[in-house]
Amino acid sequence: MTAPLLTGAPEPATDRTVVGENLSLPLFRTLSGVLAGHQYLKVVVDRSEDTWHLLDTAAHPFHVNYVATRVLGMELGALDAELDAFNASVYTDPRRRFLLGVLSLHAEQDAEGRERPFLVLETTEADTMHGDLLAWFYEYVRVRVDGRLPVLLKPANHGQEEELAAVSEQRVPRILSHELFGNRTRTPLNSGEATGRLRYFRTHEEYAAAEAGLGWADIVAMPCLPDDVPRVAGFLNTAPITPLSHTNVLASGWGIPNAIVRDLEQLVERDALDGAWVSYRVREDEISLERLDHEPALQAPSWHQQRIRLEPPLLADTPVLALHRLRGTDRDRYGTKAANLGELHHVLDSRTADLTAFYRQPRPPRDNLCGHLAARLGLDAPAAGELRAAAARFVASTVGAPAGVALPFALQQNFLASSAPLQQGIGKLKMALELDATDVLDALCLQLQHLIRHTPVPESVTRQISQAFPAATTPGGRLVVRSSSNAEDLPGFSAAGVYDSVTTVHGTDELLDAVRQVWASLVSPRSVRLRHQVGISLDDTYMGVIIQEYVPASLGGVLVTCNPTRGEDFRNVYLNCSPGSPEQVVDGSVLPQQYLYNTVEGGGRTVALGSFGEPLSAATRARLADLSLTGRLLQSHFSGSECGGADVDKPLDIEWLMTEQGDFRLVQIRPYAL
C-alpha cells in the first residue's frame, strides 16, 4: 500500500479529485481504487496553503504527477527530467511543503461479530518524515476524517518506527505492517493460472497416502506442502509460509500459481471443491478459485515437451581444490554452487569486479540509478571509477566467503567406476528410463542409493579428500557437506531442495558417509523423475561436493534480490531470517522473520515476525540493510556477462549467516527464478 515513485501515463479526462473537503466513508469509496484487495485513496497535504487534496485514484495514479502538474503547473517532460530531485523535495526534505500519503480501508470484528471499518494512513516506503512531522501529518488528517471512522498511522519503514517510538500512542494511534497484514486470510506467493483437479489434504498423512497418484493436472492444497512435492499444476497453502520457502521457489521455477488461502477448508466444504475441476488464478491483487461444471479437455503442459540441455561435464582427472581457487567457469567440473562460491572469493579478494551494472541500467524516465547508489555508499557525485571502487570496497567489508574445498565430478565418477554392483545398478536404472518403466523406477533408485551409501570409498579417493581437507581429522571438529550438481540452478530447472546436504559431520568416517549421501541424492526417486520429465539424461548428470567447516551462527537466512510477489519492483530485496543456521529458513522448520529492504532510496520494513514474537534490534536491521545492498551489488556480477549471464536484472538467491562475532558469511549464491 505504498505510493510509487514513478511517473505514469496521461490522465483520463474524468477527475473527481476534491480539495479542502472533510472525508466521509461515501466520499472515500467514490474516489478510491483497489490494491491487494483493499480500497485506498491518495492524499496530498499542502502545508503552504493549509489544505489537503483527496485524489481520484483513477485519474491520478501517482502523487508526484498530481503535485507537479496540477498544483505547481509543471509539464510532465520537465518533471521527468528532474524526477529524483522532485522526489527528494516531497519525500526526504525535512522542510517540505507537501506531505504525501495513502489512506486504506480495513475492517475488524467487534465483540458482537460485526465488521468495524477503520482507516490506515501511511506514507511511501522511501519517506523520511521525523517523528514530529509524522504526528503533525496524522493529526492534520485525523481532524478532517469523519470522527466515526478510527484512523491509525502505519509507519512505512523502520526509520519511521524508530521516530515514532518517542511519540505517545495516545497522540498517534498506530499499527505496524506485520500486525496489519501478517494474519490476512489470502496472500499471493507466485503469480500464475492453472486449470486442474483440486486435491485437498488436511494432514500430511492424507497427502502421503495419495502422493503416488498425483499427476501434472492436479492442484495440491494442504497446510504446508512438503519440499518433495512432485511437479503438478498448482499449489495452495492453508497455513502461513514465506515466499522464499523451497516449495515457492519450485513454484516460481516451474511457473505455477501458489498462494496462501487460510479459509480454504470453508471454501472446499461450501463448494465441494475437493476432487473437483477448478480454474485457479493468482495475481498480485487477486486470488480466485472457481469450480468448473465439467472436466476440461487439457493438453499436457509445455514442460512435458521441454528439454533441458546441460553443458558437457569435464570428467578428466581433476584435483580437489580449495573454494578460493575456483572461478565461475569451473561449473563444468565442480558444479554451479562450488563455482559460484569460488567466484565470490575472487570478487571479494580482487575487488576488480564491476558491481554497479544494475544501477547503470536505464529506469525510465531516469537514465540510471547511479546517483542513488552513490547516496547509499555515502558519496557525492563520484566519477564512474570511484563508484565502482566504492561498491567493491563496501561488499568486501560487509560479507565474507566460506572456506572449504570442492570435490570434482571426476571423483564421483572414479567412485562409481570402482564397483561392479554400482555399474550394474546404474545400467538397470538407465534401461528403465529408456523404456519409461515408471512402475519399477522408484525401487531401482532406492536400491542404487543403498549401494552408493554402503560401497567402500577407494583409498585413492579417500586420500584426495583427507589431504585437501585435513580439518576432517580434527577431533570434535564439525563439517558441513553440500551438493554441487551440474543439474540444478538451470534456466527452467532450479532443483531447489532436491539434492542432499549434511550439516552435522564429525571426523573422517562421517565425512565419507556424508559425501556418499550427497552422491546418492543424485539418483533419488524424486530427482531422477524430475530430470527425466525435462529430458536430462542420467548419463549427463554428475555431482560435485562442497566441504566446509561448520561456522556457528547467531542468525541465518535467505535473501533474494527482488520482491518475489511483485516482479516489476526493481527497488526492494526480500530477506528472511531466523536465529541459528539458514537451514531452518530453507527447510521450513520455522516460519522466519521477513523483511523488505529498498536498495534504491534506502530504508526497510518488516513484513512478518514469523515464529518469533519480537522484532530484531534496530542495529541488526541496519546490518541487514547493508547485507541487502550487498546482494543487489553482487547481482550485477553474477547475473552479468562475467558469469555467463545476459541480464543484470535477473535476481539472485543467496543463503547467508551471521557469525557469533557479528560477521556475515554467504554460503550459497544461485539464480532465482522469478
XYZ file of C-alpha atoms in Angstrom:
674
model
C 0.000 0.000 0.000
C 2.797 2.395 -0.775
C 2.796 5.329 -3.161
C 5.053 4.628 -6.160
C 7.939 6.910 -7.018
C 7.394 6.807 -10.776
C 5.621 8.965 -13.285
C 2.740 7.499 -15.222
C 0.579 7.632 -18.315
C -1.558 10.660 -19.302
C -4.549 11.103 -17.020
C -8.126 10.311 -18.031
C -10.483 13.209 -18.668
C -12.821 12.383 -15.756
C -11.454 13.700 -12.468
C -13.366 13.713 -9.191
C -10.466 14.973 -7.052
C -11.616 17.223 -4.217
C -9.701 19.902 -2.318
C -10.324 21.033 1.241
C -13.346 18.820 1.966
C -13.725 16.605 5.015
C -13.612 12.877 4.262
C -16.616 10.633 4.811
C -16.831 6.950 4.011
C -19.069 7.524 0.932
C -16.599 10.098 -0.446
C -13.720 7.687 0.234
C -15.463 4.952 -1.763
C -16.162 7.369 -4.625
C -12.508 8.340 -5.045
C -10.700 5.143 -4.075
C -9.073 2.392 -6.058
C -8.256 -1.185 -5.013
C -4.808 -2.594 -4.290
C -4.078 -6.003 -2.738
C -7.784 -6.393 -2.012
C -8.149 -3.126 -0.075
C -9.681 0.174 -1.121
C -7.211 3.043 -0.937
C -7.128 6.793 -1.525
C -4.166 9.096 -2.191
C -3.782 12.185 -0.034
C -1.685 15.334 -0.563
C -1.367 17.887 2.246
C -0.188 21.341 1.114
C 1.345 22.925 4.218
C 1.867 26.261 2.475
C -1.830 26.578 1.560
C -3.097 24.793 4.705
C -5.289 22.452 2.694
C -5.422 18.883 1.521
C -6.216 17.171 -1.775
C -8.109 13.876 -1.994
C -7.046 12.392 -5.315
C -9.328 10.482 -7.633
C -7.304 7.256 -7.901
C -8.470 6.517 -11.446
C -7.333 9.941 -12.651
C -4.115 10.292 -10.637
C -2.086 7.088 -10.282
C 0.945 8.951 -8.874
C 1.209 11.633 -6.218
C 4.151 13.417 -7.810
C 2.429 13.825 -11.174
C -0.512 15.491 -9.481
C 1.592 17.805 -7.334
C 3.872 18.810 -10.205
C 1.257 19.320 -12.939
C -1.944 20.260 -11.094
C -0.553 22.238 -8.161
C 2.753 23.615 -9.424
C 1.885 23.876 -13.125
C 4.854 21.887 -14.431
C 4.934 19.937 -17.693
C 5.394 16.182 -17.420
C 8.562 16.369 -19.501
C 10.091 18.828 -17.044
C 9.097 16.586 -14.149
C 10.665 13.536 -15.790
C 13.912 15.430 -16.344
C 14.154 16.295 -12.628
C 12.270 13.357 -11.131
C 14.813 12.338 -8.486
C 15.262 15.900 -7.264
C 11.493 16.390 -7.189
C 11.027 13.142 -5.264
C 13.612 14.310 -2.741
C 11.679 17.561 -2.266
C 8.479 15.720 -1.307
C 9.809 12.562 0.381
C 13.037 13.486 2.188
C 13.280 17.282 2.636
C 12.571 17.970 6.346
C 11.133 21.398 5.386
C 8.962 20.022 2.600
C 5.826 21.854 1.515
C 3.858 18.747 0.539
C 3.122 15.647 2.613
C 2.092 12.635 0.535
C 0.235 9.648 1.881
C -2.303 6.909 1.343
C -5.468 6.096 3.315
C -6.543 2.454 3.068
C -9.788 0.928 4.312
C -9.747 -2.138 6.543
C -12.185 -3.887 8.859
C -12.102 -5.816 12.113
C -14.773 -7.669 14.018
C -16.190 -6.203 17.209
C -17.271 -8.220 20.254
C -20.649 -8.967 18.624
C -19.019 -10.248 15.410
C -19.918 -7.172 13.357
C -17.397 -5.673 10.953
C -15.977 -2.372 12.106
C -14.272 -0.295 9.380
C -11.146 1.743 10.081
C -8.645 3.721 8.022
C -4.872 3.367 7.957
C -2.665 6.308 6.993
C 0.833 5.703 5.638
C 3.490 7.340 3.501
C 5.656 5.771 0.837
C 8.408 3.394 1.996
C 11.107 5.920 0.990
C 9.653 8.757 3.074
C 11.939 10.024 5.849
C 9.480 12.065 7.955
C 10.752 12.609 11.501
C 8.527 11.873 14.485
C 7.055 15.370 14.946
C 6.228 15.663 11.247
C 4.570 12.226 11.235
C 2.500 13.273 14.255
C 1.562 16.580 12.582
C 0.571 14.749 9.381
C -1.573 12.275 11.313
C -3.324 14.999 13.326
C -3.987 17.082 10.212
C -5.669 14.127 8.521
C -7.447 12.875 11.655
C -9.465 16.057 12.225
C -10.618 16.070 8.582
C -11.917 12.485 8.594
C -15.392 11.527 9.788
C -14.994 11.055 13.550
C -16.886 7.759 13.437
C -14.026 6.231 11.428
C -10.957 5.279 13.508
C -7.672 6.305 11.865
C -4.356 4.572 12.608
C -0.899 5.532 11.372
C 1.224 2.767 9.860
C 4.966 3.501 9.820
C 6.179 2.866 6.280
C 9.719 1.840 7.204
C 11.988 1.055 10.145
C 13.146 4.665 10.357
C 9.599 5.877 10.911
C 9.041 3.167 13.524
C 12.067 4.417 15.451
C 10.987 8.062 15.111
C 7.509 7.258 16.424
C 8.932 5.496 19.470
C 9.238 8.927 21.104
C 5.606 9.854 20.282
C 2.846 8.576 22.572
C 0.268 6.196 21.129
C -2.453 8.354 22.669
C -1.347 11.172 20.387
C -0.733 8.966 17.341
C -2.543 5.584 17.399
C -0.599 3.229 15.159
C -0.436 -0.218 13.659
C 2.666 -1.959 12.295
C 2.768 -3.553 8.872
C 3.161 -7.104 10.166
C 0.218 -6.548 12.531
C -1.982 -5.318 9.697
C -1.100 -7.888 7.058
C 0.537 -10.757 8.959
C -2.736 -12.583 9.560
C -4.544 -11.764 6.346
C -6.677 -14.558 5.004
C -5.290 -14.695 1.468
C -1.779 -13.927 0.297
C -0.397 -14.356 -3.235
C 3.008 -16.041 -3.392
C 3.637 -16.800 -7.066
C 1.526 -15.453 -9.898
C 0.091 -17.810 -12.481
C -3.004 -19.561 -13.786
C -3.939 -23.223 -13.825
C -6.887 -25.388 -14.693
C -6.796 -28.684 -12.868
C -8.241 -31.024 -10.297
C -8.108 -29.754 -6.715
C -6.615 -32.287 -4.286
C -7.178 -31.087 -0.721
C -5.319 -32.776 2.161
C -5.917 -31.798 5.779
C -2.863 -33.652 7.099
C 0.475 -34.864 5.819
C -0.733 -38.434 6.355
C -3.606 -37.867 3.923
C -1.159 -36.428 1.408
C 1.311 -39.310 1.800
C -1.447 -41.867 1.165
C -2.374 -40.174 -2.135
C 1.049 -38.907 -3.264
C 1.737 -41.728 -5.720
C -1.423 -40.889 -7.645
C -0.734 -37.174 -8.100
C -0.294 -36.029 -11.693
C 0.557 -32.962 -13.738
C -3.110 -31.824 -13.848
C -3.549 -31.734 -10.065
C -3.611 -28.633 -7.865
C -2.337 -29.657 -4.423
C -3.764 -27.923 -1.348
C -2.736 -28.570 2.265
C -1.486 -26.634 5.315
C 2.166 -26.716 4.219
C 3.302 -28.583 1.128
C 6.320 -30.888 1.570
C 9.580 -29.993 -0.167
C 9.461 -33.210 -2.209
C 6.075 -32.486 -3.795
C 6.002 -33.718 -7.412
C 5.588 -31.382 -10.355
C 1.896 -30.508 -10.568
C -0.318 -27.697 -11.912
C -0.514 -25.506 -8.811
C -0.039 -25.163 -5.046
C -2.365 -23.886 -2.312
C -1.231 -23.458 1.307
C -3.717 -23.128 4.155
C -1.067 -22.083 6.716
C 1.390 -19.162 6.508
C 4.692 -19.742 4.706
C 7.359 -17.440 3.320
C 7.752 -16.621 -0.388
C 11.297 -17.984 -0.031
C 10.244 -21.488 1.048
C 11.526 -24.361 -1.078
C 8.042 -25.056 -2.368
C 7.545 -21.480 -3.525
C 10.977 -21.447 -5.154
C 9.813 -24.565 -7.004
C 6.510 -22.885 -7.913
C 8.440 -19.925 -9.279
C 10.858 -22.121 -11.202
C 8.015 -24.220 -12.604
C 5.853 -21.197 -13.385
C 2.794 -22.426 -11.471
C 0.402 -20.461 -9.206
C 0.917 -20.567 -5.459
C -0.916 -18.746 -2.675
C -1.894 -18.857 0.983
C -5.679 -19.282 1.382
C -6.332 -19.727 5.084
C -10.094 -20.147 4.687
C -9.759 -22.855 2.033
C -11.404 -25.546 4.184
C -14.597 -23.478 4.342
C -14.480 -22.907 0.579
C -13.884 -26.612 -0.066
C -16.838 -27.620 2.090
C -19.139 -24.893 0.754
C -18.478 -25.590 -2.936
C -17.488 -29.294 -2.767
C -14.110 -28.475 -4.303
C -12.059 -31.494 -3.206
C -11.560 -33.616 -6.308
C -13.385 -31.090 -8.482
C -12.011 -29.450 -11.615
C -11.265 -25.809 -10.937
C -9.853 -22.685 -12.514
C -7.173 -21.236 -10.239
C -5.616 -17.802 -10.686
C -3.080 -15.880 -8.600
C -2.193 -12.242 -9.231
C -0.589 -9.589 -7.022
C -4.043 -8.244 -6.106
C -6.276 -11.250 -6.801
C -6.650 -14.904 -5.847
C -9.558 -16.748 -7.451
C -10.664 -20.375 -7.291
C -13.687 -21.284 -9.411
C -15.322 -24.692 -9.723
C -15.903 -25.873 -13.301
C -19.082 -27.730 -14.224
C -17.281 -30.248 -16.424
C -13.900 -31.877 -16.884
C -11.949 -29.697 -19.322
C -10.009 -31.033 -22.276
C -6.472 -30.328 -21.127
C -3.277 -30.544 -23.118
C -0.120 -31.775 -21.458
C 1.860 -28.820 -20.088
C 4.748 -27.389 -22.063
C 7.303 -28.872 -19.699
C 6.309 -32.334 -20.898
C 7.868 -31.382 -24.222
C 10.556 -29.180 -22.621
C 14.101 -30.434 -22.955
C 16.839 -29.015 -20.759
C 20.295 -29.230 -22.234
C 23.341 -29.466 -19.978
C 26.823 -28.193 -20.682
C 29.067 -31.218 -21.299
C 30.775 -32.030 -17.979
C 34.542 -32.420 -17.880
C 35.469 -35.744 -16.312
C 39.219 -35.794 -16.873
C 41.244 -36.218 -13.692
C 40.655 -33.004 -11.776
C 42.091 -32.196 -8.352
C 40.194 -31.470 -5.195
C 40.567 -27.700 -4.868
C 40.053 -25.071 -2.194
C 36.990 -22.964 -2.977
C 39.023 -19.778 -3.288
C 40.881 -21.316 -6.263
C 37.701 -21.811 -8.314
C 36.057 -19.416 -10.749
C 32.582 -19.363 -12.265
C 33.837 -21.113 -15.395
C 34.664 -24.196 -13.309
C 30.991 -25.188 -13.079
C 31.572 -27.881 -15.730
C 33.983 -29.683 -13.359
C 32.769 -28.845 -9.828
C 29.121 -27.815 -10.215
C 27.388 -24.461 -10.088
C 27.303 -23.974 -6.313
C 31.012 -24.586 -5.865
C 31.925 -22.457 -8.886
C 29.791 -19.558 -7.641
C 31.425 -19.674 -4.203
C 34.829 -19.627 -5.903
C 33.728 -16.645 -7.956
C 32.594 -14.930 -4.755
C 36.079 -15.373 -3.305
C 37.501 -13.767 -6.441
C 35.107 -10.803 -6.227
C 35.915 -10.178 -2.564
C 39.672 -10.727 -2.826
C 40.440 -8.933 -6.093
C 37.930 -6.063 -5.790
C 38.218 -5.616 -9.556
C 34.682 -6.690 -10.494
C 32.248 -4.016 -11.643
C 29.322 -4.302 -9.203
C 27.422 -1.248 -10.468
C 25.834 -2.619 -13.666
C 22.369 -2.979 -12.107
C 22.401 0.703 -11.169
C 23.642 1.777 -14.606
C 20.553 0.332 -16.287
C 18.025 2.924 -17.575
C 14.911 3.130 -15.365
C 12.678 5.466 -17.385
C 12.365 8.338 -17.024
C 15.740 8.085 -15.265
C 18.883 7.468 -17.284
C 20.209 5.313 -14.427
C 20.233 4.880 -10.649
C 23.908 5.704 -10.075
C 23.070 8.773 -8.001
C 21.006 6.608 -5.657
C 23.838 4.080 -5.316
C 26.267 6.895 -4.571
C 23.954 8.116 -1.805
C 23.724 4.621 -0.311
C 27.540 4.460 -0.284
C 27.916 7.942 1.212
C 29.430 9.549 -1.902
C 28.712 12.895 -3.519
C 28.712 12.858 -7.347
C 31.568 10.340 -7.792
C 33.137 9.509 -11.150
C 32.250 6.100 -12.606
C 35.561 4.581 -11.492
C 35.165 5.934 -7.964
C 31.659 4.451 -7.734
C 32.886 1.028 -8.891
C 35.743 1.060 -6.395
C 33.453 2.144 -3.547
C 30.945 -0.611 -4.381
C 33.697 -3.248 -4.365
C 35.028 -1.976 -1.000
C 31.537 -1.943 0.509
C 30.815 -5.551 -0.495
C 34.206 -6.813 0.687
C 33.746 -5.074 4.047
C 30.201 -6.407 4.540
C 30.398 -10.123 3.719
C 32.880 -12.966 3.660
C 33.051 -16.148 1.601
C 33.217 -19.544 3.297
C 36.444 -21.502 3.397
C 36.298 -25.073 2.176
C 37.096 -27.451 -0.661
C 35.258 -28.709 -3.727
C 35.230 -32.317 -4.907
C 35.041 -32.547 -8.710
C 32.687 -34.656 -10.810
C 35.690 -36.865 -11.634
C 35.917 -38.051 -8.026
C 32.305 -39.257 -8.074
C 32.956 -40.913 -11.439
C 36.021 -42.740 -10.059
C 33.970 -43.952 -7.092
C 31.149 -45.265 -9.298
C 33.590 -46.975 -11.654
C 35.267 -48.763 -8.722
C 32.334 -51.123 -8.112
C 30.771 -53.667 -10.466
C 27.464 -53.750 -8.480
C 27.243 -49.950 -8.781
C 27.751 -50.161 -12.534
C 25.069 -52.857 -12.782
C 22.643 -50.723 -10.735
C 23.272 -47.712 -12.960
C 22.730 -49.847 -16.057
C 19.373 -51.133 -14.776
C 18.221 -47.581 -13.969
C 19.228 -46.326 -17.426
C 17.312 -49.160 -19.071
C 14.192 -48.398 -17.031
C 14.404 -44.728 -18.041
C 14.835 -45.620 -21.713
C 11.792 -47.903 -21.562
C 9.859 -45.362 -19.464
C 9.239 -48.153 -16.944
C 7.912 -45.858 -14.249
C 6.475 -48.732 -12.200
C 9.953 -50.000 -11.244
C 11.774 -46.645 -11.261
C 11.481 -45.837 -7.557
C 12.619 -49.293 -6.451
C 15.670 -49.176 -8.725
C 16.578 -45.698 -7.454
C 16.324 -46.762 -3.819
C 18.427 -49.874 -4.447
C 21.106 -47.806 -6.186
C 21.113 -45.225 -3.404
C 21.611 -48.006 -0.843
C 24.550 -49.355 -2.845
C 26.183 -45.909 -3.103
C 25.866 -45.285 0.633
C 27.411 -48.637 1.568
C 30.072 -49.219 -1.093
C 33.602 -48.618 0.305
C 35.302 -45.487 -0.971
C 38.542 -46.371 -2.821
C 41.706 -45.471 -0.973
C 42.792 -43.122 -3.761
C 39.557 -41.137 -3.405
C 39.765 -41.085 0.400
C 43.353 -39.842 0.227
C 42.464 -36.938 -2.070
C 39.703 -35.786 0.272
C 41.711 -36.063 3.507
C 44.801 -34.381 2.028
C 42.785 -31.447 0.691
C 40.760 -31.004 3.870
C 42.833 -32.049 6.902
C 40.253 -30.450 9.243
C 38.240 -33.626 8.733
C 40.627 -35.423 11.071
C 40.442 -32.792 13.837
C 38.770 -34.270 16.961
C 35.472 -32.541 17.725
C 35.550 -30.508 14.539
C 32.225 -30.166 12.738
C 31.845 -30.047 8.967
C 29.084 -29.210 6.512
C 28.811 -31.174 3.251
C 26.747 -29.667 0.420
C 25.684 -30.778 -3.048
C 27.005 -29.073 -6.186
C 25.459 -30.786 -9.197
C 25.517 -29.761 -12.837
C 21.749 -30.469 -12.929
C 20.470 -27.603 -10.793
C 20.210 -23.820 -10.941
C 19.449 -24.062 -14.656
C 17.008 -21.968 -16.709
C 13.731 -23.848 -16.394
C 15.084 -26.293 -13.787
C 16.018 -24.929 -10.362
C 16.047 -28.226 -8.371
C 15.786 -26.264 -5.102
C 15.832 -28.704 -2.194
C 16.135 -31.760 -4.459
C 19.680 -32.819 -3.534
C 21.022 -33.543 -0.051
C 23.244 -31.523 2.241
C 24.591 -32.845 5.560
C 25.278 -30.259 8.262
C 26.405 -32.373 11.249
C 29.574 -34.190 10.179
C 32.395 -35.137 12.580
C 35.608 -36.910 11.625
C 36.780 -38.736 8.501
C 34.334 -41.664 8.712
C 31.298 -39.416 8.960
C 32.727 -37.240 6.202
C 32.921 -40.168 3.786
C 29.383 -41.202 4.750
C 28.155 -37.661 4.096
C 29.901 -37.466 0.712
C 28.297 -40.758 -0.318
C 24.902 -39.486 0.874
C 25.256 -36.408 -1.329
C 26.346 -38.548 -4.279
C 23.389 -40.863 -3.652
C 20.929 -37.965 -3.729
C 21.676 -37.615 -7.444
C 19.711 -40.839 -8.023
C 16.882 -40.356 -5.529
C 13.481 -41.274 -6.995
C 12.382 -37.646 -6.959
C 15.495 -36.186 -8.571
C 15.536 -38.858 -11.286
C 11.847 -38.318 -12.096
C 12.154 -34.522 -12.210
C 15.155 -34.671 -14.537
C 13.547 -37.329 -16.713
C 10.467 -35.141 -17.159
C 12.575 -32.402 -18.762
C 14.842 -34.671 -20.773
C 18.001 -34.534 -18.652
C 19.832 -37.795 -19.244
C 21.336 -39.739 -16.361
C 24.498 -40.050 -18.479
C 24.941 -36.267 -18.421
C 24.313 -35.749 -14.709
C 27.098 -35.505 -12.148
C 27.526 -34.423 -8.570
C 30.284 -32.280 -7.128
C 30.552 -31.827 -3.366
C 31.420 -28.833 -1.180
C 33.032 -29.451 2.216
C 33.202 -26.587 4.700
C 33.982 -26.116 8.353
C 30.836 -25.510 10.350
C 30.512 -21.889 11.483
C 28.185 -21.291 14.476
C 25.580 -18.693 13.571
C 23.598 -16.261 15.670
C 21.299 -15.512 12.737
C 20.819 -17.062 9.319
C 18.546 -16.984 6.348
C 17.926 -16.341 2.690
C 17.607 -13.194 0.634
C 16.505 -12.838 -2.966
C 17.427 -9.697 -4.856
C 13.853 -8.957 -5.882
C 10.369 -8.718 -4.427
C 9.017 -12.251 -5.124
C 5.383 -11.113 -5.174
C 5.922 -8.029 -7.386
C 8.035 -8.733 -10.424
C 8.146 -5.105 -11.604
C 9.575 -3.848 -8.296
C 13.228 -3.009 -9.006
C 13.809 -1.328 -5.648
C 13.344 -3.979 -2.993
C 15.047 -7.189 -1.984
C 13.305 -9.758 0.196
C 15.108 -11.138 3.232
C 14.139 -13.975 5.579
C 15.971 -14.890 8.764
C 15.768 -16.825 11.999
C 18.116 -17.444 14.937
C 20.710 -20.070 14.075
C 21.579 -21.582 10.721
C 19.922 -20.705 7.391
C 18.746 -24.317 7.025
C 15.798 -23.581 9.339
C 14.543 -20.978 6.872
C 15.213 -23.104 3.811
C 13.638 -26.326 5.072
C 10.576 -24.613 6.542
C 11.063 -25.933 10.085
C 10.341 -22.419 11.378
C 8.377 -19.510 9.963
C 11.073 -16.836 9.599
C 11.038 -13.127 10.137
C 10.536 -11.420 6.791
C 11.790 -8.018 5.648
C 11.826 -5.862 2.520
C 14.805 -3.547 2.001
C 14.815 -0.733 -0.549
C 18.179 -0.741 -2.342
C 17.463 2.470 -4.283
C 16.180 5.164 -1.903
C 17.127 3.172 1.199
C 15.110 2.022 4.199
C 13.401 -1.223 5.099
C 10.197 -2.559 6.560
C 9.050 -5.629 8.471
C 6.681 -7.936 6.600
C 6.210 -10.658 9.223
C 7.664 -11.744 12.568
C 7.077 -15.421 11.789
C 7.512 -17.830 14.683
C 9.222 -15.159 16.786
C 7.317 -12.645 18.861
C 9.896 -9.884 18.919
C 11.451 -7.982 16.007
C 15.203 -7.757 15.582
C 17.002 -4.823 17.126
C 17.384 -1.613 15.150
C 21.138 -2.217 14.949
C 20.688 -5.704 13.499
C 18.090 -4.469 11.000
C 20.581 -1.813 9.871
C 23.179 -4.557 9.310
C 20.635 -6.484 7.260
C 20.112 -3.376 5.125
C 23.851 -3.473 4.312
C 23.579 -7.185 3.519
C 20.650 -6.481 1.196
C 22.554 -3.797 -0.686
C 25.479 -6.220 -0.981
C 23.188 -8.807 -2.539
C 21.984 -6.261 -5.075
C 25.562 -5.285 -5.972
C 26.594 -8.931 -6.383
C 23.659 -9.369 -8.753
C 25.456 -7.066 -11.207
C 28.316 -9.562 -11.389
C 26.658 -12.961 -11.079
C 23.779 -12.167 -13.466
C 26.022 -10.315 -15.916
C 28.242 -11.451 -18.745
C 31.188 -12.057 -16.375
C 29.424 -15.211 -15.154
C 27.754 -16.198 -18.403
C 24.552 -14.235 -17.736
C 22.881 -11.835 -20.088
C 20.628 -9.731 -17.883
C 21.729 -7.908 -14.724
C 18.058 -7.620 -13.725
C 17.925 -11.389 -13.152
C 17.738 -11.847 -9.357
C 19.917 -13.982 -7.120
C 19.017 -16.379 -4.310
C 21.605 -16.060 -1.509
C 21.894 -18.149 1.657
C 23.738 -16.316 4.437
C 24.573 -16.468 8.091
C 25.724 -14.029 10.743
C 28.504 -15.457 12.893
C 28.516 -15.160 16.664
C 31.056 -12.371 16.170
C 28.568 -10.439 14.019
C 30.182 -11.044 10.603
C 28.209 -12.089 7.523
C 29.130 -15.183 5.504
C 27.468 -16.104 2.220
C 27.165 -19.887 1.925
C 25.330 -20.158 -1.400
C 24.651 -17.995 -4.448
C 22.412 -19.127 -7.286
C 19.935 -17.687 -9.789
C 16.395 -17.079 -8.564
C 13.583 -17.878 -10.981
C 11.060 -15.034 -10.837
